CSV table of C-alpha atoms in Angstrom, one decimal:
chain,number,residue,atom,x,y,z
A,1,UNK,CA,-17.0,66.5,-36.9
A,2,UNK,CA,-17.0,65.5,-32.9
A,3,UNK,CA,-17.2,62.6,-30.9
A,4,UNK,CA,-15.2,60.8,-28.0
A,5,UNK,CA,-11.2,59.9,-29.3
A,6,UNK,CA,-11.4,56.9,-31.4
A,7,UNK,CA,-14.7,57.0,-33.1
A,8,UNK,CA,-13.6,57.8,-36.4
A,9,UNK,CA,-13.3,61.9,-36.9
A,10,UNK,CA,-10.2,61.8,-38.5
A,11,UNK,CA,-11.0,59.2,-41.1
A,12,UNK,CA,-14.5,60.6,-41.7
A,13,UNK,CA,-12.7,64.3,-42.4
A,14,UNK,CA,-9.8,62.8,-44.9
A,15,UNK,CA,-12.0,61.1,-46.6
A,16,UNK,CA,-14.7,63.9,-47.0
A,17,UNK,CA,-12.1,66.0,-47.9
A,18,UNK,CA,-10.4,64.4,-50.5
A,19,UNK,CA,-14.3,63.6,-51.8
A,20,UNK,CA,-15.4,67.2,-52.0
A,21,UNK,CA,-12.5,69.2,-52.1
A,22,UNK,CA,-13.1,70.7,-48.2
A,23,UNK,CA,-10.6,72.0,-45.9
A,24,UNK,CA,-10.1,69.3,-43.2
A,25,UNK,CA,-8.8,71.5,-40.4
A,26,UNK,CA,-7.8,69.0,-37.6
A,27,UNK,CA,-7.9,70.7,-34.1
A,28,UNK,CA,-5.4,68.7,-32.9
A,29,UNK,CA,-2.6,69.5,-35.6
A,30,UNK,CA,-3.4,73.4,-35.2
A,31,UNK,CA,-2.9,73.3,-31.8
A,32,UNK,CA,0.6,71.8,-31.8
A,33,UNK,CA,1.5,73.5,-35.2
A,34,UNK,CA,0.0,77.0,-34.5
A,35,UNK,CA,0.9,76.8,-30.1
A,36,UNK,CA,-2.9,77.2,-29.2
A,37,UNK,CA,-1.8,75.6,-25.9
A,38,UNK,CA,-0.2,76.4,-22.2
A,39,UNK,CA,1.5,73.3,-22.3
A,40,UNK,CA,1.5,69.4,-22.2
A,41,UNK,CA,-0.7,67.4,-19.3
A,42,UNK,CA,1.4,64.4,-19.2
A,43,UNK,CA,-1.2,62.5,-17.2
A,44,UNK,CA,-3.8,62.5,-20.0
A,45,UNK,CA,-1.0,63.0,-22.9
A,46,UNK,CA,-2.5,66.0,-24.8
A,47,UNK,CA,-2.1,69.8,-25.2
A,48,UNK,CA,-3.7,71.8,-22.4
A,49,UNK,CA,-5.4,74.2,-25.5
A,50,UNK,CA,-6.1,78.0,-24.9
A,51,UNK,CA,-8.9,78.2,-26.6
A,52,UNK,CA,-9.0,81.9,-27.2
A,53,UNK,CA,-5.7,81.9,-29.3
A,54,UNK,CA,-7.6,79.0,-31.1
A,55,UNK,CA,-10.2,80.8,-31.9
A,56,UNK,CA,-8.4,83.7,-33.0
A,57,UNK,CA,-5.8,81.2,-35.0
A,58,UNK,CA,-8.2,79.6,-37.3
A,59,UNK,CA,-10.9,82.7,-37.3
A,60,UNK,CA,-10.4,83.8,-40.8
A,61,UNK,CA,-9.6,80.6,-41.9
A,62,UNK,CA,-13.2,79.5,-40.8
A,63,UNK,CA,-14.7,82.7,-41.9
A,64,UNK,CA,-13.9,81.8,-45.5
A,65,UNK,CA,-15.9,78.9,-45.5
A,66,UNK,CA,-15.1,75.3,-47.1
A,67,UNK,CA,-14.0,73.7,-44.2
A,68,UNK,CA,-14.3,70.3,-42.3
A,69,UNK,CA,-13.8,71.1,-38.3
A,70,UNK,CA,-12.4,67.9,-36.6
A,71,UNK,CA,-12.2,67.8,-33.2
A,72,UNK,CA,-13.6,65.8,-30.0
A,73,UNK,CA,-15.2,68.9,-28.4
A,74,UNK,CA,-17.4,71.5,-30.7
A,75,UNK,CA,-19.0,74.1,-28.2
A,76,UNK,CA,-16.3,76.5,-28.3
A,77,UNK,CA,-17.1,77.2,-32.0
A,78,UNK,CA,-19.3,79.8,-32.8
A,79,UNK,CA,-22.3,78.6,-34.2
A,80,UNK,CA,-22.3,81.3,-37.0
A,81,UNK,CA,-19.1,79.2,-37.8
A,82,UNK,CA,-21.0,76.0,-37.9
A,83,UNK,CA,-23.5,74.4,-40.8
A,84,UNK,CA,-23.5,70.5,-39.3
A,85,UNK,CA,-22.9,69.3,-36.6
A,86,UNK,CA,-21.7,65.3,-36.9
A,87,UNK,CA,-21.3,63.8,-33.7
A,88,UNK,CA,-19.8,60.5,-34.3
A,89,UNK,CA,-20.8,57.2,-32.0
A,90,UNK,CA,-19.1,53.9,-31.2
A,91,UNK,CA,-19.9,51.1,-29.5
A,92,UNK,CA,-18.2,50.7,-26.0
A,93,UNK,CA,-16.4,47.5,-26.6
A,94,UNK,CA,-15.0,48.7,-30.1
A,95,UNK,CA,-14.0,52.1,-28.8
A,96,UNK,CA,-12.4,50.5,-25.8
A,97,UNK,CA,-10.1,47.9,-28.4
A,98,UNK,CA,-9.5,51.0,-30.9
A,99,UNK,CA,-8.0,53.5,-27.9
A,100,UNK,CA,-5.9,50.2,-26.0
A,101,UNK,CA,-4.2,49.7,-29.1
A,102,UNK,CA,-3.4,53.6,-29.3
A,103,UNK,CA,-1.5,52.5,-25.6
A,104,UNK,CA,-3.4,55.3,-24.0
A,105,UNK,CA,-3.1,55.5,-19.9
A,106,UNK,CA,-5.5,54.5,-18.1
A,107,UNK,CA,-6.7,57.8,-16.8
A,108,UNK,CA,-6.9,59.1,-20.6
A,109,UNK,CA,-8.8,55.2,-21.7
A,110,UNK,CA,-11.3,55.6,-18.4
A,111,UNK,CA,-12.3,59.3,-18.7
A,112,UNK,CA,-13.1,58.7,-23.1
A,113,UNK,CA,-14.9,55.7,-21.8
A,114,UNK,CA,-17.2,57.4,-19.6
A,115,UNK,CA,-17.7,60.4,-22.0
A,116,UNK,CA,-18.8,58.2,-24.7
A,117,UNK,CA,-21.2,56.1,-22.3
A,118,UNK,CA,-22.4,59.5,-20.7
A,119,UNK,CA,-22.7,60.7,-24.4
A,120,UNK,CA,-20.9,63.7,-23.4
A,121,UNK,CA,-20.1,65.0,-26.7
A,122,UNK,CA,-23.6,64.6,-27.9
A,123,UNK,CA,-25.1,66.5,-25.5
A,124,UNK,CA,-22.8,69.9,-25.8
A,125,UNK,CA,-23.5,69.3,-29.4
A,126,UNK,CA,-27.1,69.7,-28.7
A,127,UNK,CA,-26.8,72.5,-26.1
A,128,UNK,CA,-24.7,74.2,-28.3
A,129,UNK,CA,-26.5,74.4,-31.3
A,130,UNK,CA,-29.7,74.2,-32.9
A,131,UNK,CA,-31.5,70.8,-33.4
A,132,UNK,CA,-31.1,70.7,-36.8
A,133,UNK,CA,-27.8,71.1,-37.1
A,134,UNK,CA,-26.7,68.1,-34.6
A,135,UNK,CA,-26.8,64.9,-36.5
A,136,UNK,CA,-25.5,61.2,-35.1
A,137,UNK,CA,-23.9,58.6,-36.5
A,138,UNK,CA,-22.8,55.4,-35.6
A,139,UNK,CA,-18.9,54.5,-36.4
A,140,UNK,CA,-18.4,50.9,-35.7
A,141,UNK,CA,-17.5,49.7,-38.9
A,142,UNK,CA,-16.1,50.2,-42.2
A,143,UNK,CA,-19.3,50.1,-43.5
A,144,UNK,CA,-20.5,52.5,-41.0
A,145,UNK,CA,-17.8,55.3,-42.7
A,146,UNK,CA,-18.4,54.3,-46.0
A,147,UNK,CA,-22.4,55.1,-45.0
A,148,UNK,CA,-21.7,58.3,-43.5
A,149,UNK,CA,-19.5,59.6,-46.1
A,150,UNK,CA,-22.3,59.1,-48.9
A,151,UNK,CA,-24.3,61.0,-46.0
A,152,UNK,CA,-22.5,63.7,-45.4
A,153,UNK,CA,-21.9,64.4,-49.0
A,154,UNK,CA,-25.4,64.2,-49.8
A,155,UNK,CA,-25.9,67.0,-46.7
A,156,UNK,CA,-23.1,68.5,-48.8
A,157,UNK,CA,-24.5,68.6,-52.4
A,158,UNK,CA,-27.8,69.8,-50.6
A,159,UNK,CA,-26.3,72.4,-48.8
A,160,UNK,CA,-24.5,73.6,-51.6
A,161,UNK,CA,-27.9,74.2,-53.9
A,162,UNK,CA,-29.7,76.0,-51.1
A,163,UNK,CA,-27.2,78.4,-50.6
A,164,UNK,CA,-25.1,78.8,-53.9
A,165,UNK,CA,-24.5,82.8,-52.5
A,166,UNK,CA,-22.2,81.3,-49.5
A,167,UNK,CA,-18.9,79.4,-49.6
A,168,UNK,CA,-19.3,75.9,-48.1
């Protein structure tokens, strides 16, 4: 689960996992908890992550299957890691009121701005990995994550019957 800060990841993931019994794994909580990082960029108030000592933290974990990735960037993850791809999507004026009331500054509110307007995420989603794996989805609303989450655990069952020899 990707997308710009304030779309929704973290929401989609609880919810999926309490639904299906997945592993949310939340980047952002691995990092601090696990000290995947070189330190704290006070300008844009977030971990500067080593993403090698990521990788290697959460390897097995991963490797085991039955887990829901959630992190704003998904191009460092090995695609033999990877089933789907969700790259959430919010409208410009609702992501800009959900990220002001998080009191970000305003170098952190400009540069999540312009990544979801440039739909950054989406395209290293669709660099990254295959076409079929990269799917969409708007995140305005509540009824936009209610939506998704019957989606996703549709994809899920689905997934689930065409390969009942792999873990999830």
């Amino acid at each position: 689960m990707t997308g710009t800060p304030g779309v929704g990841k973290t929401s989609h993931c609880e919810t999926l996992a309490e639904n299906t019994g997945l592993k949310h794994l939340s980047i952002n909580q691995i990092v601090k908890e696990r000290h995947c990082h070189e330190g704290w960029d006070a300008d844009f108030q977030s971990w500067i992550v080593d993403e090698d000592r990521l990788l290697d933290s959460i390897e097995e974990e991963v490797k085991e299957g039955g887990n829901i990735i959630d992190w704003h960037a998904c191009d460092l993850f090995p695609e033999s890691w990877i089933d789907l791809v969700v790259v959430l999507r919010t409208e410009t004026s609702v992501l800009y009121d959900r990220l002001a009331s998080r009191c970000y500054k305003k170098e952190k509110l400009d540069e999540n701005m312009e990544s979801e307007i440039m739909q950054v995420l989406l395209d290293e989603a669709r660099e990254s990995y295959d076409e079929d794996m990269v799917v969409e989805l708007k995140s305005d609303t509540p009824e936009d994550l209610e939506s998704n989450i019957e989606r996703i655990e549709t994809w899920i069952e689905n997934w689930k019957q065409n390969n009942s020899s792999r873990p999830p």
